[in-house]
PDB file of C-alpha atoms and ligand atoms in Angstrom:
ATOM      1  CA  MET A   1      15.967  -4.841 -15.965  1.00 77.00           C
ATOM      2  CA  ILE A   2      14.903  -4.807 -12.449  1.00 94.00           C
ATOM      3  CA  ASP A   3      17.704  -4.686 -10.106  1.00 97.00           C
ATOM      4  CA  LEU A   4      17.136  -3.669  -6.383  1.00 98.00           C
ATOM      5  CA  THR A   5      20.379  -5.135  -5.059  1.00 98.00           C
ATOM      6  CA  GLY A   6      21.314  -2.932  -2.070  1.00 97.00           C
ATOM      7  CA  LYS A   7      17.906  -1.087  -1.974  1.00 98.00           C
ATOM      8  CA  ARG A   8      16.215  -0.773   1.866  1.00 98.00           C
ATOM      9  CA  ALA A   9      12.516  -0.805   1.553  1.00 99.00           C
ATOM     10  CA  VAL A  10       9.542  -0.421   4.068  1.00 99.00           C
ATOM     11  CA  VAL A  11       6.491  -2.010   3.047  1.00 99.00           C
ATOM     12  CA  THR A  12       3.423  -1.294   5.296  1.00 99.00           C
ATOM     13  CA  GLY A  13       0.340  -3.964   5.581  1.00 98.00           C
ATOM     14  CA  ALA A  14       2.950  -6.639   4.556  1.00 98.00           C
ATOM     15  CA  ALA A  15       1.398  -9.436   6.529  1.00 98.00           C
ATOM     16  CA  SER A  16      -1.006 -10.336   3.878  1.00 98.00           C
ATOM     17  CA  GLY A  17      -1.917  -9.734   0.207  1.00 98.00           C
ATOM     18  CA  ILE A  18      -0.626  -7.329  -2.011  1.00 98.00           C
ATOM     19  CA  GLY A  19       1.847  -6.023   0.817  1.00 98.00           C
ATOM     20  CA  ARG A  20       3.201  -9.191   1.392  1.00 98.00           C
ATOM     21  CA  ALA A  21       3.600 -10.426  -2.215  1.00 98.00           C
ATOM     22  CA  THR A  22       5.291  -7.215  -2.744  1.00 99.00           C
ATOM     23  CA  ALA A  23       7.897  -7.622   0.257  1.00 98.00           C
ATOM     24  CA  GLU A  24       8.560 -11.440  -1.137  1.00 98.00           C
ATOM     25  CA  LEU A  25       9.400  -9.678  -4.717  1.00 98.00           C
ATOM     26  CA  LEU A  26      11.267  -6.677  -3.463  1.00 98.00           C
ATOM     27  CA  ALA A  27      13.409  -9.512  -1.464  1.00 98.00           C
ATOM     28  CA  GLU A  28      13.979 -11.649  -4.594  1.00 98.00           C
ATOM     29  CA  LEU A  29      15.120  -8.778  -6.435  1.00 98.00           C
ATOM     30  CA  GLY A  30      17.770  -7.867  -3.929  1.00 98.00           C
ATOM     31  CA  ALA A  31      16.274  -5.283  -1.425  1.00 98.00           C
ATOM     32  CA  SER A  32      16.095  -5.761   2.421  1.00 98.00           C
ATOM     33  CA  VAL A  33      12.798  -4.967   3.623  1.00 98.00           C
ATOM     34  CA  VAL A  34      11.127  -3.979   6.769  1.00 99.00           C
ATOM     35  CA  LEU A  35       7.604  -5.518   6.823  1.00 99.00           C
ATOM     36  CA  ALA A  36       5.046  -3.329   8.769  1.00 99.00           C
ATOM     37  CA  ASP A  37       1.660  -4.644  10.059  1.00 98.00           C
ATOM     38  CA  LEU A  38      -0.552  -4.563  12.767  1.00 98.00           C
ATOM     39  CA  ASN A  39      -1.093  -8.188  12.287  1.00 98.00           C
ATOM     40  CA  ALA A  40       2.169  -9.351  14.335  1.00 98.00           C
ATOM     41  CA  ASP A  41       1.672 -13.201  13.923  1.00 98.00           C
ATOM     42  CA  ALA A  42       1.291 -13.094  10.458  1.00 98.00           C
ATOM     43  CA  GLY A  43       3.718 -10.249  10.034  1.00 98.00           C
ATOM     44  CA  GLU A  44       6.629 -12.325  12.078  1.00 98.00           C
ATOM     45  CA  GLU A  45       5.882 -15.483   9.843  1.00 98.00           C
ATOM     46  CA  ALA A  46       6.030 -13.374   6.643  1.00 98.00           C
ATOM     47  CA  ALA A  47       9.261 -11.892   7.770  1.00 98.00           C
ATOM     48  CA  LYS A  48      10.874 -15.398   8.840  1.00 98.00           C
ATOM     49  CA  ALA A  49      10.180 -16.599   5.095  1.00 98.00           C
ATOM     50  CA  ILE A  50      11.915 -13.727   3.566  1.00 98.00           C
ATOM     51  CA  PRO A  51      15.608 -13.267   3.050  1.00 96.00           C
ATOM     52  CA  ASN A  52      16.815  -9.921   4.512  1.00 96.00           C
ATOM     53  CA  ALA A  53      13.688  -9.121   6.092  1.00 98.00           C
ATOM     54  CA  VAL A  54      12.646  -7.771   9.722  1.00 98.00           C
ATOM     55  CA  PHE A  55       9.157  -7.036  11.058  1.00 98.00           C
ATOM     56  CA  SER A  56       7.605  -4.283  12.873  1.00 98.00           C
ATOM     57  CA  ARG A  57       4.590  -4.085  14.765  1.00 98.00           C
ATOM     58  CA  CYS A  58       3.010  -1.035  13.525  1.00 98.00           C
ATOM     59  CA  ASP A  59      -0.617   0.834  13.280  1.00 99.00           C
ATOM     60  CA  VAL A  60      -0.129   3.164  10.516  1.00 98.00           C
ATOM     61  CA  SER A  61      -2.132   5.839  11.744  1.00 98.00           C
ATOM     62  CA  ARG A  62      -0.161   5.847  14.769  1.00 98.00           C
ATOM     63  CA  ALA A  63       3.209   8.550  14.480  1.00 98.00           C
ATOM     64  CA  ALA A  64       4.884   6.518  17.303  1.00 98.00           C
ATOM     65  CA  ASP A  65       4.638   3.327  15.451  1.00 98.00           C
ATOM     66  CA  CYS A  66       5.582   5.168  11.943  1.00 98.00           C
ATOM     67  CA  GLU A  67       8.700   6.471  13.490  1.00 98.00           C
ATOM     68  CA  ARG A  68       9.561   3.079  15.427  1.00 98.00           C
ATOM     69  CA  THR A  69       9.366   1.420  11.925  1.00 99.00           C
ATOM     70  CA  ILE A  70      11.578   3.835  10.016  1.00 98.00           C
ATOM     71  CA  GLY A  71      13.871   3.902  12.827  1.00 98.00           C
ATOM     72  CA  LEU A  72      14.083   0.047  12.915  1.00 98.00           C
ATOM     73  CA  ALA A  73      14.954   0.573   8.808  1.00 98.00           C
ATOM     74  CA  ARG A  74      17.666   2.884   9.822  1.00 98.00           C
ATOM     75  CA  GLU A  75      19.049   0.455  12.581  1.00 98.00           C
ATOM     76  CA  ALA A  76      18.549  -3.082  10.810  1.00 98.00           C
ATOM     77  CA  PHE A  77      19.853  -1.546   7.124  1.00 98.00           C
ATOM     78  CA  GLY A  78      21.151   1.935   7.449  1.00 98.00           C
ATOM     79  CA  GLY A  79      18.262   3.853   5.835  1.00 98.00           C
ATOM     80  CA  VAL A  80      15.203   3.709   3.445  1.00 98.00           C
ATOM     81  CA  ASP A  81      15.187   3.894  -0.166  1.00 98.00           C
ATOM     82  CA  VAL A  82      11.834   2.564  -0.766  1.00 98.00           C
ATOM     83  CA  LEU A  83       8.595   3.213   0.904  1.00 99.00           C
ATOM     84  CA  PHE A  84       5.393   1.191  -0.177  1.00 99.00           C
ATOM     85  CA  ASN A  85       2.512   2.682   1.537  1.00 99.00           C
ATOM     86  CA  ASN A  86       0.054   0.037   1.028  1.00 98.00           C
ATOM     87  CA  ALA A  87      -1.908  -0.588   4.151  1.00 98.00           C
ATOM     88  CA  GLY A  88      -5.513  -0.096   3.927  1.00 98.00           C
ATOM     89  CA  ILE A  89      -8.947  -1.028   4.927  1.00 98.00           C
ATOM     90  CA  ILE A  90     -12.330  -0.846   3.621  1.00 98.00           C
ATOM     91  CA  ARG A  91     -15.814   0.171   5.112  1.00 97.00           C
ATOM     92  CA  ARG A  92     -18.742  -0.778   2.803  1.00 96.00           C
ATOM     93  CA  SER A  93     -21.378   2.039   3.575  1.00 97.00           C
ATOM     94  CA  THR A  94     -23.114   4.871   2.279  1.00 98.00           C
ATOM     95  CA  VAL A  95     -22.737   8.465   3.722  1.00 98.00           C
ATOM     96  CA  CYS A  96     -25.980   7.839   5.660  1.00 98.00           C
ATOM     97  CA  GLU A  97     -24.648   4.666   7.102  1.00 97.00           C
ATOM     98  CA  ILE A  98     -21.161   5.134   7.821  1.00 97.00           C
ATOM     99  CA  THR A  99     -20.556   5.891  11.774  1.00 98.00           C
ATOM    100  CA  GLU A 100     -18.293   9.034  12.715  1.00 98.00           C
ATOM    101  CA  ASP A 101     -15.701   6.420  14.163  1.00 98.00           C
ATOM    102  CA  ASP A 102     -15.523   4.342  11.053  1.00 98.00           C
ATOM    103  CA  TRP A 103     -15.264   7.468   8.763  1.00 98.00           C
ATOM    104  CA  ASP A 104     -12.253   8.502  11.127  1.00 98.00           C
ATOM    105  CA  LEU A 105     -10.809   4.921  10.864  1.00 98.00           C
ATOM    106  CA  VAL A 106     -10.533   4.585   7.402  1.00 98.00           C
ATOM    107  CA  MET A 107      -9.124   7.999   6.606  1.00 98.00           C
ATOM    108  CA  ALA A 108      -6.461   7.537   9.429  1.00 98.00           C
ATOM    109  CA  VAL A 109      -5.369   4.174   7.927  1.00 98.00           C
ATOM    110  CA  ASN A 110      -5.608   4.950   4.565  1.00 98.00           C
ATOM    111  CA  ILE A 111      -4.286   8.429   4.063  1.00 98.00           C
ATOM    112  CA  LYS A 112      -3.220  10.045   7.344  1.00 98.00           C
ATOM    113  CA  SER A 113      -0.740   7.026   7.485  1.00 98.00           C
ATOM    114  CA  ILE A 114       1.180   7.974   4.172  1.00 99.00           C
ATOM    115  CA  MET A 115       2.133  11.520   5.728  1.00 98.00           C
ATOM    116  CA  LEU A 116       3.264   9.851   9.022  1.00 98.00           C
ATOM    117  CA  MET A 117       5.271   7.134   7.414  1.00 99.00           C
ATOM    118  CA  SER A 118       6.532   9.586   4.590  1.00 99.00           C
ATOM    119  CA  ARG A 119       7.401  12.302   7.104  1.00 98.00           C
ATOM    120  CA  TYR A 120       9.740  10.033   8.813  1.00 98.00           C
ATOM    121  CA  ALA A 121      11.204   8.215   5.756  1.00 98.00           C
ATOM    122  CA  VAL A 122      11.863  11.605   3.369  1.00 98.00           C
ATOM    123  CA  PRO A 123      14.625  12.657   5.558  1.00 98.00           C
ATOM    124  CA  LEU A 124      16.560   9.389   5.459  1.00 98.00           C
ATOM    125  CA  MET A 125      15.600   9.148   1.547  1.00 98.00           C
ATOM    126  CA  ALA A 126      17.132  12.539   1.208  1.00 98.00           C
ATOM    127  CA  GLU A 127      20.599  11.679   3.233  1.00 96.00           C
ATOM    128  CA  ALA A 128      20.964   8.803   0.700  1.00 96.00           C
ATOM    129  CA  GLY A 129      20.610  11.003  -2.365  1.00 98.00           C
ATOM    130  CA  GLY A 130      16.828  10.543  -3.396  1.00 98.00           C
ATOM    131  CA  GLY A 131      14.480   7.171  -3.032  1.00 98.00           C
ATOM    132  CA  SER A 132      11.062   6.032  -4.441  1.00 99.00           C
ATOM    133  CA  ILE A 133       7.744   6.040  -2.351  1.00 99.00           C
ATOM    134  CA  VAL A 134       5.174   4.333  -3.873  1.00 99.00           C
ATOM    135  CA  ASN A 135       1.454   4.815  -2.315  1.00 98.00           C
ATOM    136  CA  THR A 136      -1.708   2.712  -3.026  1.00 98.00           C
ATOM    137  CA  GLY A 137      -4.741   4.195  -4.546  1.00 98.00           C
ATOM    138  CA  SER A 138      -7.634   2.475  -6.102  1.00 98.00           C
ATOM    139  CA  GLY A 139      -9.433   2.230  -9.008  1.00 96.00           C
ATOM    140  CA  TRP A 140     -11.953   3.654  -6.788  1.00 96.00           C
ATOM    141  CA  GLY A 141     -10.283   6.667  -5.895  1.00 97.00           C
ATOM    142  CA  ILE A 142     -10.572   7.581  -9.641  1.00 96.00           C
ATOM    143  CA  GLN A 143     -14.325   6.768 -10.796  1.00 95.00           C
ATOM    144  CA  GLY A 144     -15.920   5.910  -7.085  1.00 96.00           C
ATOM    145  CA  GLY A 145     -17.951   2.872  -6.331  1.00 95.00           C
ATOM    146  CA  ALA A 146     -20.812   1.885  -4.846  1.00 96.00           C
ATOM    147  CA  GLN A 147     -21.312   1.732  -0.479  1.00 96.00           C
ATOM    148  CA  ALA A 148     -17.853   2.574   0.074  1.00 97.00           C
ATOM    149  CA  VAL A 149     -18.090   6.579   0.407  1.00 98.00           C
ATOM    150  CA  SER A 150     -14.927   6.455   2.816  1.00 98.00           C
ATOM    151  CA  TYR A 151     -12.903   4.151   1.052  1.00 98.00           C
ATOM    152  CA  CYS A 152     -13.080   6.163  -2.227  1.00 98.00           C
ATOM    153  CA  ALA A 153     -12.631   9.537  -0.363  1.00 98.00           C
ATOM    154  CA  SER A 154      -9.314   8.336   1.179  1.00 98.00           C
ATOM    155  CA  LYS A 155      -8.428   6.767  -2.046  1.00 98.00           C
ATOM    156  CA  GLY A 156      -8.946   9.997  -3.905  1.00 98.00           C
ATOM    157  CA  ALA A 157      -7.130  11.577  -1.733  1.00 98.00           C
ATOM    158  CA  VAL A 158      -4.150   9.623  -1.973  1.00 98.00           C
ATOM    159  CA  VAL A 159      -4.181  10.084  -5.901  1.00 98.00           C
ATOM    160  CA  ASN A 160      -3.764  13.720  -5.483  1.00 98.00           C
ATOM    161  CA  MET A 161      -1.614  13.494  -2.071  1.00 98.00           C
ATOM    162  CA  THR A 162       0.961  11.550  -4.801  1.00 98.00           C
ATOM    163  CA  ARG A 163       1.280  14.328  -7.127  1.00 98.00           C
ATOM    164  CA  ALA A 164       1.647  17.132  -4.517  1.00 98.00           C
ATOM    165  CA  MET A 165       4.429  15.083  -2.645  1.00 98.00           C
ATOM    166  CA  ALA A 166       6.123  14.381  -6.112  1.00 98.00           C
ATOM    167  CA  ILE A 167       6.513  17.945  -6.866  1.00 98.00           C
ATOM    168  CA  ASP A 168       7.426  18.768  -3.230  1.00 98.00           C
ATOM    169  CA  HIS A 169      10.187  16.184  -3.154  1.00 98.00           C
ATOM    170  CA  GLY A 170      11.190  16.206  -6.578  1.00 98.00           C
ATOM    171  CA  PRO A 171      14.516  18.509  -5.688  1.00 98.00           C
ATOM    172  CA  GLN A 172      15.584  15.977  -3.076  1.00 98.00           C
ATOM    173  CA  LYS A 173      15.512  13.230  -6.234  1.00 98.00           C
ATOM    174  CA  ILE A 174      12.626  11.610  -4.153  1.00 99.00           C
ATOM    175  CA  ARG A 175       9.815  10.115  -6.892  1.00 99.00           C
ATOM    176  CA  VAL A 176       6.630   9.718  -5.411  1.00 99.00           C
ATOM    177  CA  ASN A 177       3.921   7.397  -7.595  1.00 99.00           C
ATOM    178  CA  CYS A 178       0.481   5.929  -7.197  1.00 98.00           C
ATOM    179  CA  VAL A 179      -0.283   2.367  -8.210  1.00 98.00           C
ATOM    180  CA  CYS A 180      -4.477   1.840  -8.173  1.00 98.00           C
ATOM    181  CA  PRO A 181      -5.093  -1.675  -8.356  1.00 98.00           C
ATOM    182  CA  GLY A 182      -8.538  -3.198  -9.749  1.00 96.00           C
ATOM    183  CA  ASP A 183      -9.737  -6.293  -8.068  1.00 94.00           C
ATOM    184  CA  THR A 184      -7.714  -8.290  -6.369  1.00 96.00           C
ATOM    185  CA  ALA A 185      -7.457 -11.714  -4.767  1.00 94.00           C
ATOM    186  CA  THR A 186      -6.791 -11.115  -1.405  1.00 96.00           C
ATOM    187  CA  GLY A 187      -8.248 -11.086   2.170  1.00 94.00           C
ATOM    188  CA  MET A 188      -9.825  -7.717   1.489  1.00 94.00           C
ATOM    189  CA  LEU A 189     -12.336  -8.979  -0.903  1.00 91.00           C
ATOM    190  CA  ALA A 190     -13.554 -11.659   2.032  1.00 90.00           C
ATOM    191  CA  ASP A 191     -13.737  -8.755   4.273  1.00 93.00           C
ATOM    192  CA  GLU A 192     -15.779  -6.855   1.863  1.00 93.00           C
ATOM    193  CA  ALA A 193     -18.219  -9.944   1.190  1.00 91.00           C
ATOM    194  CA  ARG A 194     -18.582 -10.128   4.943  1.00 93.00           C
ATOM    195  CA  GLN A 195     -19.543  -6.786   5.343  1.00 94.00           C
ATOM    196  CA  LEU A 196     -22.090  -7.101   2.498  1.00 93.00           C
ATOM    197  CA  GLY A 197     -23.403 -10.261   3.822  1.00 93.00           C
ATOM    198  CA  GLU A 198     -22.868 -11.796   0.405  1.00 91.00           C
ATOM    199  CA  PRO A 199     -20.565 -15.225  -0.452  1.00 91.00           C
ATOM    200  CA  VAL A 200     -17.117 -14.110  -1.675  1.00 87.00           C
ATOM    201  CA  GLU A 201     -17.753 -15.975  -4.844  1.00 87.00           C
ATOM    202  CA  SER A 202     -19.748 -13.195  -5.871  1.00 84.00           C
ATOM    203  CA  PHE A 203     -16.791 -11.392  -6.550  1.00 81.00           C
ATOM    204  CA  TYR A 204     -15.057 -13.731  -8.359  1.00 83.00           C
ATOM    205  CA  ALA A 205     -18.526 -14.485 -10.594  1.00 83.00           C
ATOM    206  CA  ASP A 206     -17.798 -12.132 -13.277  1.00 84.00           C
ATOM    207  CA  ALA A 207     -13.937 -12.553 -13.632  1.00 88.00           C
ATOM    208  CA  ALA A 208     -14.322 -14.212 -16.676  1.00 88.00           C
ATOM    209  CA  ASP A 209     -16.200 -11.412 -18.213  1.00 89.00           C
ATOM    210  CA  ARG A 210     -13.617  -9.012 -17.585  1.00 92.00           C
ATOM    211  CA  PRO A 211     -11.043  -7.842 -20.499  1.00 94.00           C
ATOM    212  CA  LEU A 212      -8.360 -10.211 -19.250  1.00 95.00           C
ATOM    213  CA  GLY A 213     -10.717 -13.059 -18.373  1.00 93.00           C
ATOM    214  CA  ARG A 214      -9.406 -12.741 -14.571  1.00 94.00           C
ATOM    215  CA  ILE A 215      -8.764 -10.382 -11.635  1.00 94.00           C
ATOM    216  CA  GLY A 216      -5.440  -8.974 -10.529  1.00 96.00           C
ATOM    217  CA  THR A 217      -3.121 -11.310  -8.326  1.00 97.00           C
ATOM    218  CA  PRO A 218      -1.003  -9.991  -5.467  1.00 98.00           C
ATOM    219  CA  ARG A 219       2.030 -10.483  -7.737  1.00 98.00           C
ATOM    220  CA  ASP A 220       0.452  -8.567 -10.522  1.00 98.00           C
ATOM    221  CA  ILE A 221       0.399  -5.494  -8.088  1.00 98.00           C
ATOM    222  CA  ALA A 222       3.713  -6.539  -6.553  1.00 98.00           C
ATOM    223  CA  SER A 223       5.633  -6.383 -10.285  1.00 98.00           C
ATOM    224  CA  THR A 224       4.220  -2.618 -10.932  1.00 98.00           C
ATOM    225  CA  VAL A 225       5.649  -1.570  -7.468  1.00 98.00           C
ATOM    226  CA  ALA A 226       8.969  -3.345  -8.230  1.00 98.00           C
ATOM    227  CA  PHE A 227       9.046  -1.420 -11.270  1.00 98.00           C
ATOM    228  CA  LEU A 228       8.174   2.028  -9.501  1.00 98.00           C
ATOM    229  CA  ALA A 229      10.942   0.995  -7.185  1.00 98.00           C
ATOM    230  CA  SER A 230      13.413   0.595  -9.160  1.00 98.00           C
ATOM    231  CA  ASP A 231      16.069   2.758 -11.232  1.00 97.00           C
ATOM    232  CA  ALA A 232      14.183   1.780 -14.497  1.00 97.00           C
ATOM    233  CA  ALA A 233      11.396   4.009 -13.252  1.00 98.00           C
ATOM    234  CA  ALA A 234      14.141   6.963 -12.539  1.00 98.00           C
ATOM    235  CA  PHE A 235      12.079   9.424 -14.636  1.00 98.00           C
ATOM    236  CA  VAL A 236       8.565   8.499 -13.278  1.00 98.00           C
ATOM    237  CA  SER A 237       7.096  10.303 -10.575  1.00 98.00           C
ATOM    238  CA  GLY A 238       3.499  11.708  -9.990  1.00 98.00           C
ATOM    239  CA  ALA A 239       2.260   9.204 -12.065  1.00 98.00           C
ATOM    240  CA  VAL A 240      -1.007   7.188 -11.270  1.00 98.00           C
ATOM    241  CA  LEU A 241      -0.681   3.648 -12.521  1.00 98.00           C
ATOM    242  CA  ALA A 242      -4.060   1.647 -12.908  1.00 97.00           C
ATOM    243  CA  VAL A 243      -3.012  -2.042 -12.654  1.00 98.00           C
ATOM    244  CA  ASP A 244      -6.551  -3.281 -13.324  1.00 96.00           C
ATOM    245  CA  GLY A 245      -6.518  -5.537 -16.827  1.00 96.00           C
ATOM    246  CA  ALA A 246      -8.563  -2.868 -18.209  1.00 94.00           C
ATOM    247  CA  GLY A 247     -11.436  -4.176 -15.607  1.00 83.00           C
ATOM    248  CA  THR A 248     -13.554  -1.815 -13.588  1.00 64.00           C
ATOM    249  CA  ALA A 249     -12.499  -1.787 -10.212  1.00 51.00           C
TER     250      ALA A 249
HETATM  251  P1  LIG B   1      -5.170  -6.988   2.853  1.00 57.18           P
HETATM  252  O1  LIG B   1      -6.542  -6.885   3.662  1.00 57.18           O
HETATM  253  O2  LIG B   1      -4.744  -8.383   2.435  1.00 57.18           O
HETATM  254  O3  LIG B   1      -4.107  -6.677   3.497  1.00 57.18           O
HETATM  255  C1  LIG B   1      -4.107  -5.485   4.320  1.00 57.18           C
HETATM  256  C2  LIG B   1      -2.964  -5.258   4.973  1.00 57.18           C
HETATM  257  O4  LIG B   1      -2.874  -4.329   5.993  1.00 57.18           O
HETATM  258  C3  LIG B   1      -3.490  -6.240   6.432  1.00 57.18           C
HETATM  259  O5  LIG B   1      -2.286  -7.157   6.661  1.00 57.18           O
HETATM  260  C4  LIG B   1      -3.762  -5.789   7.713  1.00 57.18           C
HETATM  261  O6  LIG B   1      -3.418  -6.314   8.710  1.00 57.18           O
HETATM  262  C5  LIG B   1      -2.655  -4.664   7.379  1.00 57.18           C
HETATM  263  N1  LIG B   1      -3.433  -3.310   8.261  1.00 57.18           N
HETATM  264  C6  LIG B   1      -4.959  -2.859   8.103  1.00 57.18           C
HETATM  265  N2  LIG B   1      -5.060  -2.061   9.130  1.00 57.18           N
HETATM  266  C7  LIG B   1      -3.432  -1.424   9.456  1.00 57.18           C
HETATM  267  C8  LIG B   1      -3.068  -0.433  10.033  1.00 57.18           C
HETATM  268  N3  LIG B   1      -3.942   0.436  11.142  1.00 57.18           N
HETATM  269  N4  LIG B   1      -1.651  -0.518  10.564  1.00 57.18           N
HETATM  270  C9  LIG B   1      -0.771  -1.513  10.005  1.00 57.18           C
HETATM  271  N5  LIG B   1      -1.249  -2.651   8.907  1.00 57.18           N
HETATM  272  C10 LIG B   1      -2.641  -2.460   8.835  1.00 57.18           C
HETATM  273  O7  LIG B   1      -5.656  -6.218   1.652  1.00 57.18           O
HETATM  274  P2  LIG B   1      -5.018  -5.913   0.385  1.00 57.18           P
HETATM  275  O8  LIG B   1      -5.797  -6.173  -0.943  1.00 57.18           O
HETATM  276  O9  LIG B   1      -3.645  -6.488  -0.161  1.00 57.18           O
HETATM  277  O10 LIG B   1      -5.071  -4.398   0.426  1.00 57.18           O
HETATM  278  C11 LIG B   1      -3.320  -3.704   0.198  1.00 57.18           C
HETATM  279  C12 LIG B   1      -4.174  -2.341  -0.427  1.00 57.18           C
HETATM  280  O11 LIG B   1      -4.122  -2.353  -1.803  1.00 57.18           O
HETATM  281  C13 LIG B   1      -4.891  -1.590   0.622  1.00 57.18           C
HETATM  282  O12 LIG B   1      -4.575  -0.210   0.350  1.00 57.18           O
HETATM  283  C14 LIG B   1      -6.007  -1.513  -0.182  1.00 57.18           C
HETATM  284  O13 LIG B   1      -7.120  -0.470  -0.112  1.00 57.18           O
HETATM  285  C15 LIG B   1      -5.632  -1.551  -1.775  1.00 57.18           C
HETATM  286  N6  LIG B   1      -6.426  -2.035  -2.845  1.00 57.18           N
HETATM  287  C16 LIG B   1      -6.891  -3.597  -2.959  1.00 57.18           C
HETATM  288  C17 LIG B   1      -7.773  -4.013  -3.631  1.00 57.18           C
HETATM  289  C18 LIG B   1      -8.143  -5.229  -3.699  1.00 57.18           C
HETATM  290  O14 LIG B   1      -9.376  -5.817  -4.739  1.00 57.18           O
HETATM  291  N7  LIG B   1      -7.924  -6.063  -2.934  1.00 57.18           N
HETATM  292  C19 LIG B   1      -8.165  -3.249  -4.831  1.00 57.18           C
HETATM  293  C20 LIG B   1      -7.959  -1.616  -4.906  1.00 57.18           C
HETATM  294  C21 LIG B   1      -6.700  -1.240  -3.951  1.00 57.18           C
END
């Protein structure tokens, strides 16, 4: 049912975790993929392992990098049909603890990036007669969470920005949706553990008690993104989809 043959995709944060798994799956389903990431070593390595893929070193918080990345999609594949705005970072702190620099960085990487990547991709999608943008929110963007105030604020903004973009760009036949992962086994959990000074195992300790008996895998999120990217989701736009196994994020 999900066939992405001929689709041209750009995935940010594609060097690891959810982004890499999604780039792999989109390619398996027939898409050509631009993998964009700040981490050039891991990104190059990932792109080499994926058929019909190229890498773009891209800091998604910088307009010039985003413009160049979308330009590469046009050069390499002739356009963009699918944009997965996935790159993200977390800082585990309260409003009293967070530095102004960290606040600005989280907002730039998690939310400003979506404006930047999308503003360069939308004209190419419109030119092609439509497209699909998937933004990465989080369960914490809906319900909040402890000691991650900038992250929760940025992800809440992603959720509502998704609806606004879906309304604005529907007439251009561009669908815009948001996927909200729950805890997913990626480097981000290890990064959080380091910031909190806890062993990473503590993030997995209660996994068996969750409704489906586990936390998410990157592939769990990737398959939802593949659906949203595909024509099978032709009437799905402005949706905010939790992919969390009914667990708390
Ligand atoms: P990850 O840490 O494995 O991957 C994030 C990727 O983004 C890395 O490859 C990193 O190099 C890249 N990145 C960071 N800053 C960047 C920048 N300025 N420009 C370009 N690339 C940059 O983490 P994961 O879990 O795969 O995260 C993907 C998305 O999923 C993020 O938006 C995250 O907030 C979201 N998410 C993850 C959850 C989890 O439990 N892992 C839960 C809810 C949401």
